[in-house]
Each structure stands twice: as C-alpha cells, then as structure tokens.
C-alpha cells in the first residue's frame, strides 16, 4: 500500500531480506553451518552482503526498479505454477523453477520500459504475496515451498493443495488489486521517484493510471461548495 511512498526503503528491504535468505540457505546446503563457528561466520557474511546490496539498491533508483521487477516476477511465477499444480496435482521441479525464472526475467526487462507500472503493480503484488503466505503459515492449507519442492522432486502427489489454496489465491488477488487502487488514489511518491526523469515520463505515458486518478479527483466534493 505504501510501495511508491516509501519506495527505496521497501525495495532495498525486500532485496536485502531475500539475499539474506538465499545466502543462508546456500550455506546450509553446502554444509558451512554444521559448526557453531561456521554458523556465526555464515550468518555474519550473509548479513554483510545483504546490507551492502540493500544500500546499493537504496541509492540507485533504476537498479531498484529492475530489482523490483525481478523479484515481483519471480513471485508471480511461483504463484502461477502453484495454480497449475493445484489443477493437475503433480509436476516437475525444473518446470516450477523455469516458470519462476522466466517470469522474473520478463518482468525485469519490462521494468525499464514500463517503470511506473512495474513499481505500482509489483510493490502491491509482492506485499500481497507475502501477506497471503504469512496468513497461510498460521491457518494452514498452503504447503511450504520447501515441501512443494520435495514432493515434486520425489514425484509425490501434492495432497496439501486443498480447497484452502483457492481461498488464499482469492486473498492474494484481492489484496494485490486493493494495493494497486489505493496507491493510485493516494498518489504519493518518494522523492527519489519524483526526481527521476525517466520514471516521470513513464508515469505521464500511463493512460490507465491517469484515467483512474481523473475519476478519483472528479468524485471528490468541491471545497468551494
């Protein structure tokens, strides 16, 4: 809901946390965290690299927009393949990874041509996805990604993809749309976006947002009345 208003903080935070998660997961897979010393060193190095990446993304608008497109596209790819799995009940790990990477690359490339739309949509989509996954951890009915990968790798049916999954999908779509509409109507942006010429040009060319904004302002009562 505040992706554009707090743009550098939101994107740098997402990038840093994702980097930290991936580095710690890689360290665990490679066996670097089997001892207390290795655990401390792995976490320290991962935190340092994540901080450096987050700072770099925070200071560079167009890198941040591209990173947002990549991460948002990856989330959409995972969600898309999850829907496919819910329909057919089984699949392959490589297909899920390929779908996620393909969506990530496509959205990353689009971010440099449609920067305004990517910032608007992906901040809402990522927020909605993380919110939905957070709710699913408490209420259940949506298997963890590690479980999904393990089942796919072992050619096991995904019995956990029950009716609750469709409820979570509806929640994801509703929160995504609500975030997009709220950000358009709120129309607040961080100074880093306001001062970027290319981003502002993309925004001026966005007919959809201009139409929604025009309707919003036309529905507001006249202060002189």
Short mmCIF file of N, CA and C in Angstrom, two decimals, residues 17-183:
data_model
loop_
_atom_site.label_atom_id
_atom_site.label_comp_id
_atom_site.label_asym_id
_atom_site.label_seq_id
_atom_site.Cartn_x
_atom_site.Cartn_y
_atom_site.Cartn_z
N UNK A 17 16.51 -8.74 2.46
CA UNK A 17 15.97 -9.92 3.14
C UNK A 17 16.00 -11.16 2.25
N UNK A 18 15.68 -10.97 0.97
CA UNK A 18 15.74 -12.11 0.05
C UNK A 18 17.17 -12.61 -0.12
N UNK A 19 18.11 -11.68 -0.25
CA UNK A 19 19.52 -12.05 -0.37
C UNK A 19 19.99 -12.80 0.89
N UNK A 20 19.60 -12.29 2.06
CA UNK A 20 19.98 -12.94 3.32
C UNK A 20 19.44 -14.37 3.38
N UNK A 21 18.18 -14.53 2.99
CA UNK A 21 17.54 -15.85 3.00
C UNK A 21 18.26 -16.82 2.06
N UNK A 22 18.56 -16.37 0.84
CA UNK A 22 19.19 -17.23 -0.15
C UNK A 22 20.61 -17.61 0.25
N UNK A 23 21.36 -16.65 0.81
CA UNK A 23 22.73 -16.93 1.21
C UNK A 23 22.78 -17.91 2.39
N UNK A 24 21.88 -17.73 3.36
CA UNK A 24 21.85 -18.65 4.49
C UNK A 24 21.42 -20.05 4.04
N UNK A 25 20.45 -20.10 3.13
CA UNK A 25 20.01 -21.39 2.60
C UNK A 25 21.15 -22.07 1.84
N UNK A 26 21.91 -21.29 1.04
CA UNK A 26 23.04 -21.86 0.30
C UNK A 26 24.12 -22.36 1.26
N UNK A 27 24.37 -21.60 2.32
CA UNK A 27 25.37 -22.01 3.31
C UNK A 27 24.98 -23.31 3.99
N UNK A 28 23.69 -23.46 4.27
CA UNK A 28 23.22 -24.68 4.91
C UNK A 28 23.34 -25.88 3.97
N UNK A 29 22.99 -25.67 2.69
CA UNK A 29 23.08 -26.76 1.71
C UNK A 29 24.53 -27.19 1.51
N UNK A 30 25.45 -26.22 1.51
CA UNK A 30 26.86 -26.51 1.28
C UNK A 30 27.58 -27.03 2.54
N UNK A 31 26.88 -27.05 3.66
CA UNK A 31 27.46 -27.60 4.88
C UNK A 31 28.32 -26.63 5.67
N UNK A 32 28.19 -25.33 5.39
CA UNK A 32 29.01 -24.34 6.10
C UNK A 32 28.50 -24.05 7.51
N UNK A 33 27.28 -24.52 7.85
CA UNK A 33 26.67 -24.15 9.13
C UNK A 33 26.57 -25.34 10.08
N UNK A 34 27.44 -26.32 9.91
CA UNK A 34 27.38 -27.52 10.75
C UNK A 34 28.06 -27.32 12.10
N UNK A 35 28.91 -26.30 12.21
CA UNK A 35 29.56 -25.99 13.48
C UNK A 35 29.12 -24.62 13.95
N UNK A 36 29.35 -24.33 15.23
CA UNK A 36 28.97 -23.02 15.78
C UNK A 36 29.74 -21.89 15.10
N UNK A 37 31.04 -22.15 14.83
CA UNK A 37 31.85 -21.14 14.16
C UNK A 37 31.34 -20.91 12.73
N UNK A 38 31.10 -21.99 12.03
CA UNK A 38 30.58 -21.87 10.67
C UNK A 38 29.23 -21.19 10.63
N UNK A 39 28.39 -21.47 11.64
CA UNK A 39 27.08 -20.84 11.71
C UNK A 39 27.21 -19.33 11.87
N UNK A 40 28.07 -18.91 12.81
CA UNK A 40 28.25 -17.48 13.06
C UNK A 40 28.86 -16.77 11.85
N UNK A 41 29.88 -17.39 11.24
CA UNK A 41 30.54 -16.80 10.08
C UNK A 41 29.56 -16.70 8.90
N UNK A 42 28.78 -17.74 8.68
CA UNK A 42 27.84 -17.76 7.57
C UNK A 42 26.79 -16.67 7.72
N UNK A 43 26.24 -16.55 8.93
CA UNK A 43 25.23 -15.52 9.17
C UNK A 43 25.84 -14.13 9.06
N UNK A 44 27.04 -13.95 9.59
CA UNK A 44 27.71 -12.65 9.52
C UNK A 44 28.00 -12.22 8.10
N UNK A 45 28.57 -13.14 7.31
CA UNK A 45 28.89 -12.82 5.91
C UNK A 45 27.62 -12.56 5.11
N UNK A 46 26.59 -13.38 5.34
CA UNK A 46 25.32 -13.19 4.63
C UNK A 46 24.68 -11.86 4.99
N UNK A 47 24.74 -11.48 6.26
CA UNK A 47 24.17 -10.21 6.69
C UNK A 47 24.94 -9.03 6.08
N UNK A 48 26.28 -9.14 6.02
CA UNK A 48 27.08 -8.07 5.45
C UNK A 48 26.80 -7.89 3.96
N UNK A 49 26.77 -8.99 3.22
CA UNK A 49 26.49 -8.91 1.78
C UNK A 49 25.08 -8.37 1.54
N UNK A 50 24.13 -8.80 2.35
CA UNK A 50 22.75 -8.34 2.21
C UNK A 50 22.63 -6.85 2.49
N UNK A 51 23.36 -6.38 3.49
CA UNK A 51 23.35 -4.95 3.82
C UNK A 51 23.94 -4.13 2.68
N UNK A 52 25.05 -4.59 2.11
CA UNK A 52 25.68 -3.88 1.01
C UNK A 52 24.74 -3.81 -0.20
N UNK A 53 24.10 -4.94 -0.51
CA UNK A 53 23.14 -4.97 -1.62
C UNK A 53 21.98 -4.03 -1.35
N UNK A 54 21.43 -4.08 -0.13
CA UNK A 54 20.32 -3.21 0.22
C UNK A 54 20.68 -1.75 0.12
N UNK A 55 21.89 -1.39 0.55
CA UNK A 55 22.33 0.01 0.48
C UNK A 55 22.49 0.45 -0.98
N UNK A 56 23.05 -0.43 -1.81
CA UNK A 56 23.24 -0.11 -3.22
C UNK A 56 21.90 0.09 -3.92
N UNK A 57 20.94 -0.80 -3.61
CA UNK A 57 19.60 -0.67 -4.20
C UNK A 57 18.93 0.60 -3.70
N UNK A 58 19.12 0.93 -2.43
CA UNK A 58 18.52 2.13 -1.85
C UNK A 58 19.00 3.41 -2.54
N UNK A 59 20.27 3.40 -2.96
CA UNK A 59 20.86 4.61 -3.52
C UNK A 59 20.67 4.74 -5.03
N UNK A 60 20.22 3.69 -5.71
CA UNK A 60 20.15 3.70 -7.17
C UNK A 60 18.73 3.37 -7.60
N UNK A 61 18.02 4.38 -8.13
CA UNK A 61 16.60 4.23 -8.46
C UNK A 61 16.38 3.15 -9.51
N UNK A 62 17.14 3.21 -10.61
CA UNK A 62 16.85 2.29 -11.71
C UNK A 62 17.27 0.86 -11.41
N UNK A 63 18.30 0.69 -10.60
CA UNK A 63 18.64 -0.65 -10.13
C UNK A 63 17.53 -1.18 -9.24
N UNK A 64 16.98 -0.30 -8.41
CA UNK A 64 15.89 -0.68 -7.52
C UNK A 64 14.65 -1.10 -8.31
N UNK A 65 14.34 -0.35 -9.36
CA UNK A 65 13.17 -0.69 -10.19
C UNK A 65 13.38 -2.03 -10.89
N UNK A 66 14.58 -2.24 -11.43
CA UNK A 66 14.88 -3.52 -12.07
C UNK A 66 14.83 -4.67 -11.09
N UNK A 67 15.37 -4.46 -9.89
CA UNK A 67 15.33 -5.49 -8.86
C UNK A 67 13.90 -5.80 -8.46
N UNK A 68 13.07 -4.77 -8.38
CA UNK A 68 11.67 -4.96 -8.04
C UNK A 68 10.97 -5.80 -9.11
N UNK A 69 11.27 -5.52 -10.38
CA UNK A 69 10.69 -6.31 -11.46
C UNK A 69 11.11 -7.77 -11.37
N UNK A 70 12.38 -8.03 -11.09
CA UNK A 70 12.88 -9.40 -10.99
C UNK A 70 12.22 -10.16 -9.85
N UNK A 71 12.18 -9.54 -8.67
CA UNK A 71 11.62 -10.21 -7.50
C UNK A 71 10.11 -10.39 -7.65
N UNK A 72 9.43 -9.34 -8.13
CA UNK A 72 7.99 -9.44 -8.33
C UNK A 72 7.63 -10.48 -9.37
N UNK A 73 8.40 -10.54 -10.46
CA UNK A 73 8.16 -11.54 -11.48
C UNK A 73 8.38 -12.95 -10.95
N UNK A 74 9.38 -13.12 -10.11
CA UNK A 74 9.65 -14.43 -9.52
C UNK A 74 8.48 -14.87 -8.65
N UNK A 75 7.94 -13.94 -7.86
CA UNK A 75 6.79 -14.26 -7.01
C UNK A 75 5.58 -14.63 -7.86
N UNK A 76 5.36 -13.89 -8.96
CA UNK A 76 4.25 -14.20 -9.85
C UNK A 76 4.43 -15.58 -10.50
N UNK A 77 5.68 -15.90 -10.85
CA UNK A 77 5.96 -17.20 -11.45
C UNK A 77 5.65 -18.34 -10.50
N UNK A 78 6.05 -18.19 -9.24
CA UNK A 78 5.76 -19.21 -8.24
C UNK A 78 4.25 -19.36 -8.05
N UNK A 79 3.56 -18.22 -8.02
CA UNK A 79 2.11 -18.26 -7.84
C UNK A 79 1.43 -18.91 -9.04
N UNK A 80 1.90 -18.57 -10.23
CA UNK A 80 1.32 -19.14 -11.45
C UNK A 80 1.48 -20.66 -11.49
N UNK A 81 2.67 -21.14 -11.17
CA UNK A 81 2.89 -22.59 -11.20
C UNK A 81 2.15 -23.29 -10.07
N UNK A 82 1.97 -22.59 -8.95
CA UNK A 82 1.19 -23.17 -7.85
C UNK A 82 -0.25 -23.41 -8.29
N UNK A 83 -0.79 -22.48 -9.08
CA UNK A 83 -2.15 -22.65 -9.61
C UNK A 83 -2.20 -23.88 -10.52
N UNK A 84 -1.17 -24.02 -11.37
CA UNK A 84 -1.11 -25.19 -12.26
C UNK A 84 -1.05 -26.48 -11.44
N UNK A 85 -0.24 -26.48 -10.38
CA UNK A 85 -0.12 -27.66 -9.53
C UNK A 85 -1.45 -27.99 -8.85
N UNK A 86 -2.18 -26.95 -8.45
CA UNK A 86 -3.47 -27.18 -7.80
C UNK A 86 -4.45 -27.84 -8.75
N UNK A 87 -4.31 -27.56 -10.05
CA UNK A 87 -5.20 -28.15 -11.06
C UNK A 87 -4.81 -29.59 -11.37
N UNK A 88 -3.51 -29.82 -11.63
CA UNK A 88 -3.10 -31.14 -12.12
C UNK A 88 -2.59 -32.06 -11.01
N UNK A 89 -2.24 -31.49 -9.85
CA UNK A 89 -1.84 -32.31 -8.70
C UNK A 89 -0.41 -32.79 -8.68
N UNK A 90 0.35 -32.59 -9.76
CA UNK A 90 1.75 -33.02 -9.79
C UNK A 90 2.48 -32.20 -10.85
N UNK A 91 3.81 -32.28 -10.80
CA UNK A 91 4.61 -31.53 -11.76
C UNK A 91 6.08 -31.85 -11.58
N UNK A 92 6.93 -31.00 -12.16
CA UNK A 92 8.37 -31.20 -12.09
C UNK A 92 9.04 -29.98 -11.47
N UNK A 93 10.12 -30.22 -10.74
CA UNK A 93 10.84 -29.12 -10.10
C UNK A 93 11.38 -28.16 -11.15
N UNK A 94 11.95 -28.71 -12.24
CA UNK A 94 12.54 -27.86 -13.26
C UNK A 94 11.50 -26.96 -13.91
N UNK A 95 10.26 -27.45 -14.03
CA UNK A 95 9.20 -26.65 -14.63
C UNK A 95 8.84 -25.47 -13.73
N UNK A 96 8.81 -25.72 -12.43
CA UNK A 96 8.49 -24.65 -11.49
C UNK A 96 9.59 -23.59 -11.48
N UNK A 97 10.83 -24.06 -11.44
CA UNK A 97 11.97 -23.12 -11.45
C UNK A 97 12.01 -22.34 -12.76
N UNK A 98 11.78 -23.02 -13.87
CA UNK A 98 11.79 -22.36 -15.18
C UNK A 98 10.68 -21.32 -15.29
N UNK A 99 9.51 -21.64 -14.78
CA UNK A 99 8.39 -20.69 -14.80
C UNK A 99 8.72 -19.45 -13.99
N UNK A 100 9.26 -19.66 -12.79
CA UNK A 100 9.59 -18.53 -11.92
C UNK A 100 10.69 -17.66 -12.53
N UNK A 101 11.74 -18.29 -13.07
CA UNK A 101 12.84 -17.53 -13.66
C UNK A 101 12.38 -16.79 -14.92
N UNK A 102 11.56 -17.43 -15.74
CA UNK A 102 11.06 -16.80 -16.96
C UNK A 102 10.24 -15.56 -16.64
N UNK A 103 9.32 -15.68 -15.69
CA UNK A 103 8.52 -14.53 -15.28
C UNK A 103 9.39 -13.43 -14.68
N UNK A 104 10.42 -13.84 -13.95
CA UNK A 104 11.33 -12.88 -13.33
C UNK A 104 12.08 -12.08 -14.40
N UNK A 105 12.61 -12.77 -15.41
CA UNK A 105 13.36 -12.10 -16.48
C UNK A 105 12.45 -11.18 -17.29
N UNK A 106 11.26 -11.65 -17.61
CA UNK A 106 10.31 -10.84 -18.39
C UNK A 106 9.95 -9.56 -17.65
N UNK A 107 9.60 -9.69 -16.38
CA UNK A 107 9.23 -8.51 -15.59
C UNK A 107 10.43 -7.60 -15.35
N UNK A 108 11.61 -8.18 -15.22
CA UNK A 108 12.82 -7.36 -15.07
C UNK A 108 13.08 -6.52 -16.30
N UNK A 109 12.88 -7.10 -17.49
CA UNK A 109 13.05 -6.35 -18.74
C UNK A 109 11.96 -5.29 -18.90
N UNK A 110 10.75 -5.62 -18.53
CA UNK A 110 9.64 -4.67 -18.64
C UNK A 110 9.81 -3.48 -17.71
N UNK A 111 10.55 -3.68 -16.62
CA UNK A 111 10.71 -2.59 -15.65
C UNK A 111 11.42 -1.38 -16.23
N UNK A 112 12.24 -1.58 -17.26
CA UNK A 112 12.95 -0.45 -17.86
C UNK A 112 12.13 0.24 -18.95
N UNK A 113 11.04 -0.40 -19.36
CA UNK A 113 10.15 0.22 -20.37
C UNK A 113 8.88 0.75 -19.74
N UNK A 114 8.41 0.08 -18.70
CA UNK A 114 7.18 0.47 -18.03
C UNK A 114 7.45 0.61 -16.54
N UNK A 115 8.36 1.51 -16.21
CA UNK A 115 8.81 1.65 -14.83
C UNK A 115 7.67 1.97 -13.88
N UNK A 116 6.81 2.89 -14.26
CA UNK A 116 5.72 3.29 -13.37
C UNK A 116 4.78 2.12 -13.08
N UNK A 117 4.42 1.39 -14.11
CA UNK A 117 3.51 0.25 -13.93
C UNK A 117 4.16 -0.83 -13.08
N UNK A 118 5.45 -1.08 -13.30
CA UNK A 118 6.16 -2.11 -12.53
C UNK A 118 6.23 -1.73 -11.05
N UNK A 119 6.57 -0.48 -10.76
CA UNK A 119 6.64 -0.04 -9.37
C UNK A 119 5.27 -0.15 -8.71
N UNK A 120 4.24 0.30 -9.40
CA UNK A 120 2.89 0.26 -8.86
C UNK A 120 2.41 -1.17 -8.63
N UNK A 121 2.54 -2.02 -9.65
CA UNK A 121 1.99 -3.37 -9.58
C UNK A 121 2.83 -4.28 -8.70
N UNK A 122 4.16 -4.24 -8.87
CA UNK A 122 5.00 -5.21 -8.17
C UNK A 122 5.08 -4.95 -6.68
N UNK A 123 5.05 -3.69 -6.25
CA UNK A 123 5.04 -3.44 -4.80
C UNK A 123 3.76 -4.00 -4.19
N UNK A 124 2.64 -3.87 -4.92
CA UNK A 124 1.37 -4.40 -4.43
C UNK A 124 1.36 -5.92 -4.47
N UNK A 125 1.89 -6.50 -5.55
CA UNK A 125 1.89 -7.95 -5.71
C UNK A 125 2.79 -8.62 -4.67
N UNK A 126 4.00 -8.09 -4.50
CA UNK A 126 4.92 -8.69 -3.52
C UNK A 126 4.35 -8.58 -2.11
N UNK A 127 3.79 -7.43 -1.79
CA UNK A 127 3.18 -7.26 -0.47
C UNK A 127 2.02 -8.21 -0.26
N UNK A 128 1.19 -8.37 -1.30
CA UNK A 128 0.05 -9.28 -1.20
C UNK A 128 0.50 -10.72 -1.06
N UNK A 129 1.54 -11.10 -1.81
CA UNK A 129 2.04 -12.47 -1.76
C UNK A 129 2.60 -12.79 -0.38
N UNK A 130 3.40 -11.89 0.16
CA UNK A 130 3.99 -12.13 1.48
C UNK A 130 2.92 -12.13 2.56
N UNK A 131 1.92 -11.25 2.42
CA UNK A 131 0.82 -11.23 3.38
C UNK A 131 0.05 -12.54 3.35
N UNK A 132 -0.27 -13.00 2.13
CA UNK A 132 -1.01 -14.25 1.98
C UNK A 132 -0.22 -15.43 2.52
N UNK A 133 1.07 -15.48 2.23
CA UNK A 133 1.89 -16.60 2.72
C UNK A 133 2.02 -16.55 4.24
N UNK A 134 2.09 -15.34 4.79
CA UNK A 134 2.15 -15.21 6.25
C UNK A 134 0.89 -15.74 6.91
N UNK A 135 -0.27 -15.40 6.34
CA UNK A 135 -1.54 -15.90 6.86
C UNK A 135 -1.60 -17.42 6.76
N UNK A 136 -1.09 -17.97 5.65
CA UNK A 136 -1.15 -19.42 5.44
C UNK A 136 -0.30 -20.18 6.45
N UNK A 137 0.77 -19.56 6.95
CA UNK A 137 1.60 -20.25 7.95
C UNK A 137 0.83 -20.44 9.26
N UNK A 138 -0.08 -19.51 9.56
CA UNK A 138 -0.86 -19.61 10.79
C UNK A 138 -2.10 -20.49 10.61
N UNK A 139 -2.79 -20.36 9.48
CA UNK A 139 -4.04 -21.07 9.28
C UNK A 139 -3.87 -22.42 8.59
N UNK A 140 -2.74 -22.62 7.88
CA UNK A 140 -2.51 -23.87 7.18
C UNK A 140 -3.27 -23.95 5.88
N UNK A 141 -3.11 -25.07 5.18
CA UNK A 141 -3.81 -25.27 3.93
C UNK A 141 -3.02 -24.87 2.70
N UNK A 142 -1.83 -24.33 2.90
CA UNK A 142 -0.95 -23.95 1.78
C UNK A 142 0.45 -24.46 2.14
N UNK A 143 0.93 -25.50 1.49
CA UNK A 143 2.21 -26.10 1.90
C UNK A 143 3.38 -25.16 1.72
N UNK A 144 4.38 -25.33 2.55
CA UNK A 144 5.60 -24.56 2.45
C UNK A 144 6.29 -24.86 1.13
N UNK A 145 7.02 -23.87 0.58
CA UNK A 145 7.70 -24.07 -0.70
C UNK A 145 8.70 -25.21 -0.64
N UNK A 146 9.35 -25.39 0.52
CA UNK A 146 10.30 -26.50 0.66
C UNK A 146 9.59 -27.84 0.53
N UNK A 147 8.37 -27.92 1.08
CA UNK A 147 7.59 -29.15 0.97
C UNK A 147 7.17 -29.39 -0.47
N UNK A 148 6.76 -28.33 -1.16
CA UNK A 148 6.36 -28.46 -2.56
C UNK A 148 7.53 -28.96 -3.41
N UNK A 149 8.70 -28.36 -3.22
CA UNK A 149 9.89 -28.77 -3.97
C UNK A 149 10.24 -30.23 -3.68
N UNK A 150 10.16 -30.62 -2.40
CA UNK A 150 10.49 -32.00 -2.03
C UNK A 150 9.51 -32.99 -2.66
N UNK A 151 8.22 -32.64 -2.65
CA UNK A 151 7.22 -33.53 -3.25
C UNK A 151 7.41 -33.65 -4.76
N UNK A 152 7.71 -32.53 -5.40
CA UNK A 152 7.91 -32.56 -6.84
C UNK A 152 9.17 -33.36 -7.20
N UNK A 153 10.20 -33.20 -6.40
CA UNK A 153 11.46 -33.90 -6.68
C UNK A 153 11.28 -35.41 -6.51
N UNK A 154 10.44 -35.82 -5.59
CA UNK A 154 10.22 -37.24 -5.33
C UNK A 154 9.00 -37.79 -6.05
N UNK A 155 8.43 -36.98 -6.96
CA UNK A 155 7.26 -37.39 -7.75
C UNK A 155 6.08 -37.81 -6.88
N UNK A 156 5.86 -37.06 -5.81
CA UNK A 156 4.75 -37.33 -4.91
C UNK A 156 3.58 -36.41 -5.22
N UNK A 157 2.35 -36.88 -5.04
CA UNK A 157 1.18 -36.01 -5.26
C UNK A 157 1.11 -34.92 -4.20
N UNK A 158 0.63 -33.76 -4.58
CA UNK A 158 0.53 -32.63 -3.66
C UNK A 158 -0.83 -32.66 -2.98
N UNK A 159 -0.94 -33.46 -1.95
CA UNK A 159 -2.21 -33.61 -1.24
C UNK A 159 -2.58 -32.36 -0.44
N UNK A 160 -1.57 -31.51 -0.13
CA UNK A 160 -1.84 -30.33 0.69
C UNK A 160 -2.50 -29.20 -0.10
N UNK A 161 -2.54 -29.31 -1.42
CA UNK A 161 -3.15 -28.26 -2.24
C UNK A 161 -4.66 -28.47 -2.26
N UNK A 162 -5.32 -28.19 -1.13
CA UNK A 162 -6.75 -28.44 -1.00
C UNK A 162 -7.55 -27.17 -1.30
N UNK A 163 -8.79 -27.16 -0.87
CA UNK A 163 -9.67 -26.03 -1.17
C UNK A 163 -9.19 -24.72 -0.55
N UNK A 164 -8.43 -24.82 0.53
CA UNK A 164 -7.90 -23.61 1.16
C UNK A 164 -6.98 -22.84 0.21
N UNK A 165 -6.32 -23.55 -0.69
CA UNK A 165 -5.43 -22.88 -1.64
C UNK A 165 -6.18 -21.85 -2.46
N UNK A 166 -7.39 -22.19 -2.89
CA UNK A 166 -8.17 -21.27 -3.73
C UNK A 166 -8.61 -20.05 -2.94
N UNK A 167 -8.85 -20.26 -1.65
CA UNK A 167 -9.17 -19.12 -0.78
C UNK A 167 -7.97 -18.19 -0.68
N UNK A 168 -6.78 -18.78 -0.53
CA UNK A 168 -5.56 -17.97 -0.47
C UNK A 168 -5.30 -17.26 -1.79
N UNK A 169 -5.61 -17.92 -2.89
CA UNK A 169 -5.43 -17.29 -4.21
C UNK A 169 -6.34 -16.07 -4.33
N UNK A 170 -7.59 -16.21 -3.90
CA UNK A 170 -8.52 -15.08 -3.93
C UNK A 170 -8.04 -13.95 -3.02
N UNK A 171 -7.49 -14.32 -1.85
CA UNK A 171 -6.95 -13.32 -0.93
C UNK A 171 -5.79 -12.58 -1.58
N UNK A 172 -4.91 -13.33 -2.24
CA UNK A 172 -3.77 -12.73 -2.93
C UNK A 172 -4.22 -11.74 -4.01
N UNK A 173 -5.19 -12.14 -4.82
CA UNK A 173 -5.68 -11.28 -5.89
C UNK A 173 -6.38 -10.04 -5.33
N UNK A 174 -7.18 -10.23 -4.28
CA UNK A 174 -7.91 -9.11 -3.69
C UNK A 174 -6.94 -8.08 -3.10
N UNK A 175 -5.97 -8.55 -2.32
CA UNK A 175 -5.02 -7.63 -1.69
C UNK A 175 -4.15 -6.93 -2.74
N UNK A 176 -3.79 -7.65 -3.80
CA UNK A 176 -3.00 -7.05 -4.89
C UNK A 176 -3.76 -5.89 -5.54
N UNK A 177 -5.00 -6.15 -5.92
CA UNK A 177 -5.82 -5.12 -6.57
C UNK A 177 -6.07 -3.95 -5.61
N UNK A 178 -6.35 -4.27 -4.35
CA UNK A 178 -6.60 -3.22 -3.36
C UNK A 178 -5.37 -2.33 -3.19
N UNK A 179 -4.19 -2.95 -3.18
CA UNK A 179 -2.96 -2.17 -3.06
C UNK A 179 -2.73 -1.27 -4.26
N UNK A 180 -2.99 -1.79 -5.46
CA UNK A 180 -2.81 -1.00 -6.68
C UNK A 180 -3.75 0.19 -6.69
N UNK A 181 -5.03 -0.06 -6.42
CA UNK A 181 -6.02 1.02 -6.42
C UNK A 181 -5.71 2.06 -5.35
N UNK A 182 -5.32 1.59 -4.16
CA UNK A 182 -5.01 2.52 -3.07
C UNK A 182 -3.83 3.42 -3.44
N UNK A 183 -2.79 2.83 -4.03
CA UNK A 183 -1.62 3.63 -4.38
C UNK A 183 -1.94 4.66 -5.47
#
